[in-house]
PDB file of C-alpha atoms in Angstrom:
ATOM      1  CA  UNK V   1      46.665 136.489  58.834  1.00 84.00           C
ATOM      2  CA  UNK V   2      43.372 134.955  58.266  1.00 83.00           C
ATOM      3  CA  UNK V   3      42.467 137.904  56.616  1.00 87.00           C
ATOM      4  CA  UNK V   4      46.402 137.592  55.055  1.00 91.00           C
ATOM      5  CA  UNK V   5      45.063 134.572  53.235  1.00 91.00           C
ATOM      6  CA  UNK V   6      41.468 135.801  52.473  1.00 91.00           C
ATOM      7  CA  UNK V   7      43.088 138.870  50.470  1.00 93.00           C
ATOM      8  CA  UNK V   8      44.846 136.777  48.425  1.00 94.00           C
ATOM      9  CA  UNK V   9      41.628 135.104  46.523  1.00 96.00           C
ATOM     10  CA  UNK V  10      40.075 136.680  42.944  1.00 97.00           C
ATOM     11  CA  UNK V  11      36.526 135.342  43.463  1.00 96.00           C
ATOM     12  CA  UNK V  12      34.515 133.185  46.808  1.00 96.00           C
ATOM     13  CA  UNK V  13      31.841 131.489  46.922  1.00 95.00           C
ATOM     14  CA  UNK V  14      29.296 130.482  51.163  1.00 93.00           C
ATOM     15  CA  UNK V  15      26.362 129.445  50.379  1.00 92.00           C
ATOM     16  CA  UNK V  16      26.579 127.499  54.166  1.00 90.00           C
ATOM     17  CA  UNK V  17      22.737 127.053  55.430  1.00 88.00           C
ATOM     18  CA  UNK V  18      22.531 128.427  58.961  1.00 84.00           C
ATOM     19  CA  UNK V  19      22.984 131.744  59.320  1.00 81.00           C
ATOM     20  CA  UNK V  20      25.584 132.919  61.624  1.00 77.00           C
ATOM     21  CA  UNK V  21      27.390 136.052  62.190  1.00 71.00           C
ATOM     22  CA  UNK V  22      27.982 137.108  58.408  1.00 84.00           C
ATOM     23  CA  UNK V  23      32.234 137.454  58.781  1.00 91.00           C
ATOM     24  CA  UNK V  24      32.936 135.694  55.507  1.00 93.00           C
ATOM     25  CA  UNK V  25      31.067 138.165  53.751  1.00 94.00           C
ATOM     26  CA  UNK V  26      31.718 141.248  55.136  1.00 94.00           C
ATOM     27  CA  UNK V  27      35.585 140.109  55.354  1.00 94.00           C
ATOM     28  CA  UNK V  28      35.248 139.476  51.068  1.00 96.00           C
ATOM     29  CA  UNK V  29      34.029 142.811  50.647  1.00 96.00           C
ATOM     30  CA  UNK V  30      36.533 144.497  52.527  1.00 95.00           C
ATOM     31  CA  UNK V  31      38.855 143.134  49.863  1.00 96.00           C
ATOM     32  CA  UNK V  32      36.510 144.362  47.866  1.00 97.00           C
ATOM     33  CA  UNK V  33      36.332 140.828  46.178  1.00 98.00           C
ATOM     34  CA  UNK V  34      33.127 139.119  44.709  1.00 98.00           C
ATOM     35  CA  UNK V  35      31.431 136.772  47.099  1.00 98.00           C
ATOM     36  CA  UNK V  36      28.510 133.971  46.508  1.00 98.00           C
ATOM     37  CA  UNK V  37      26.793 133.768  49.089  1.00 96.00           C
ATOM     38  CA  UNK V  38      23.487 133.161  51.810  1.00 96.00           C
ATOM     39  CA  UNK V  39      20.808 135.787  50.548  1.00 96.00           C
ATOM     40  CA  UNK V  40      19.704 135.586  54.231  1.00 95.00           C
ATOM     41  CA  UNK V  41      22.802 136.665  56.068  1.00 95.00           C
ATOM     42  CA  UNK V  42      22.611 140.290  56.444  1.00 94.00           C
ATOM     43  CA  UNK V  43      26.500 141.061  55.336  1.00 94.00           C
ATOM     44  CA  UNK V  44      26.361 139.689  52.248  1.00 96.00           C
ATOM     45  CA  UNK V  45      22.887 140.886  51.005  1.00 96.00           C
ATOM     46  CA  UNK V  46      23.708 144.393  52.016  1.00 97.00           C
ATOM     47  CA  UNK V  47      27.737 144.233  50.931  1.00 97.00           C
ATOM     48  CA  UNK V  48      27.104 142.350  47.347  1.00 98.00           C
ATOM     49  CA  UNK V  49      22.825 142.877  46.517  1.00 98.00           C
ATOM     50  CA  UNK V  50      23.643 141.095  42.679  1.00 98.00           C
ATOM     51  CA  UNK V  51      25.631 137.766  43.488  1.00 98.00           C
ATOM     52  CA  UNK V  52      23.322 136.859  47.097  1.00 98.00           C
ATOM     53  CA  UNK V  53      21.223 133.763  46.613  1.00 98.00           C
ATOM     54  CA  UNK V  54      19.395 131.280  48.184  1.00 97.00           C
ATOM     55  CA  UNK V  55      21.605 128.190  48.741  1.00 94.00           C
ATOM     56  CA  UNK V  56      19.711 125.690  47.571  1.00 95.00           C
ATOM     57  CA  UNK V  57      19.582 126.812  43.982  1.00 97.00           C
ATOM     58  CA  UNK V  58      23.125 125.942  42.864  1.00 97.00           C
ATOM     59  CA  UNK V  59      21.931 127.272  39.462  1.00 98.00           C
ATOM     60  CA  UNK V  60      21.333 130.410  39.509  1.00 98.00           C
ATOM     61  CA  UNK V  61      24.928 130.803  41.484  1.00 98.00           C
ATOM     62  CA  UNK V  62      26.847 128.664  38.851  1.00 98.00           C
ATOM     63  CA  UNK V  63      26.042 131.220  36.504  1.00 98.00           C
ATOM     64  CA  UNK V  64      26.604 134.089  38.169  1.00 98.00           C
ATOM     65  CA  UNK V  65      30.378 132.523  39.791  1.00 98.00           C
ATOM     66  CA  UNK V  66      30.592 131.948  35.259  1.00 98.00           C
ATOM     67  CA  UNK V  67      29.940 135.594  34.836  1.00 98.00           C
ATOM     68  CA  UNK V  68      31.371 136.691  37.360  1.00 98.00           C
ATOM     69  CA  UNK V  69      34.729 135.546  35.092  1.00 98.00           C
ATOM     70  CA  UNK V  70      33.888 136.384  31.823  1.00 98.00           C
ATOM     71  CA  UNK V  71      32.751 139.362  32.314  1.00 98.00           C
ATOM     72  CA  UNK V  72      34.839 142.537  33.399  1.00 98.00           C
ATOM     73  CA  UNK V  73      32.745 144.806  33.494  1.00 98.00           C
ATOM     74  CA  UNK V  74      30.243 142.397  36.286  1.00 98.00           C
ATOM     75  CA  UNK V  75      33.017 141.315  38.374  1.00 98.00           C
ATOM     76  CA  UNK V  76      34.497 145.449  38.637  1.00 98.00           C
ATOM     77  CA  UNK V  77      30.559 146.057  39.475  1.00 98.00           C
ATOM     78  CA  UNK V  78      30.417 143.458  42.278  1.00 98.00           C
ATOM     79  CA  UNK V  79      33.674 144.797  43.363  1.00 98.00           C
ATOM     80  CA  UNK V  80      33.289 147.489  43.467  1.00 98.00           C
ATOM     81  CA  UNK V  81      28.973 148.176  44.862  1.00 98.00           C
ATOM     82  CA  UNK V  82      31.152 145.611  47.996  1.00 98.00           C
ATOM     83  CA  UNK V  83      33.802 148.199  48.952  1.00 97.00           C
ATOM     84  CA  UNK V  84      30.839 150.661  49.186  1.00 97.00           C
ATOM     85  CA  UNK V  85      28.662 149.303  50.375  1.00 97.00           C
ATOM     86  CA  UNK V  86      30.729 148.016  53.642  1.00 96.00           C
ATOM     87  CA  UNK V  87      32.215 151.756  54.281  1.00 94.00           C
ATOM     88  CA  UNK V  88      28.587 153.129  53.794  1.00 93.00           C
ATOM     89  CA  UNK V  89      27.746 150.482  56.047  1.00 92.00           C
ATOM     90  CA  UNK V  90      30.880 148.312  58.328  1.00 89.00           C
ATOM     91  CA  UNK V  91      33.236 150.891  58.495  1.00 85.00           C
ATOM     92  CA  UNK V  92      34.496 151.735  62.200  1.00 83.00           C
ATOM     93  CA  UNK V  93      33.190 155.549  61.616  1.00 82.00           C
ATOM     94  CA  UNK V  94      29.805 153.275  60.872  1.00 79.00           C
ATOM     95  CA  UNK V  95      30.439 151.663  64.268  1.00 77.00           C
ATOM     96  CA  UNK V  96      31.811 154.316  66.512  1.00 79.00           C
ATOM     97  CA  UNK V  97      28.403 156.228  65.396  1.00 76.00           C
ATOM     98  CA  UNK V  98      25.692 153.690  65.558  1.00 75.00           C
ATOM     99  CA  UNK V  99      27.228 153.117  69.027  1.00 78.00           C
ATOM    100  CA  UNK V 100      27.848 156.647  70.579  1.00 75.00           C
ATOM    101  CA  UNK V 101      31.703 155.475  70.356  1.00 69.00           C
ATOM    102  CA  UNK V 102      33.084 158.442  72.256  1.00 69.00           C
ATOM    103  CA  UNK V 103      36.854 158.975  72.248  1.00 65.00           C
TER     104      UNK V 103
END
């Protein structure tokens, strides 16, 4: 039900200073939802290179949010980049490859 709820959003912001699993950014990237987030979280940095910020840089986060809302090309670029990076780095086939999974 969490993933179903997330899939309904158009934008996301996750500036939690604590570095944890990074699943919020990962879930957003699966759906191509642009997410402004903590640059220290690997899934954020990998999936959203243009939207990763220092958690204390609220001004930059604010400017990125405005740009996502007003610049359709930028929004689409961030969305497409997230989906591509998700597939290239986190798709189940990559998981199986990294862990030498045999079926």
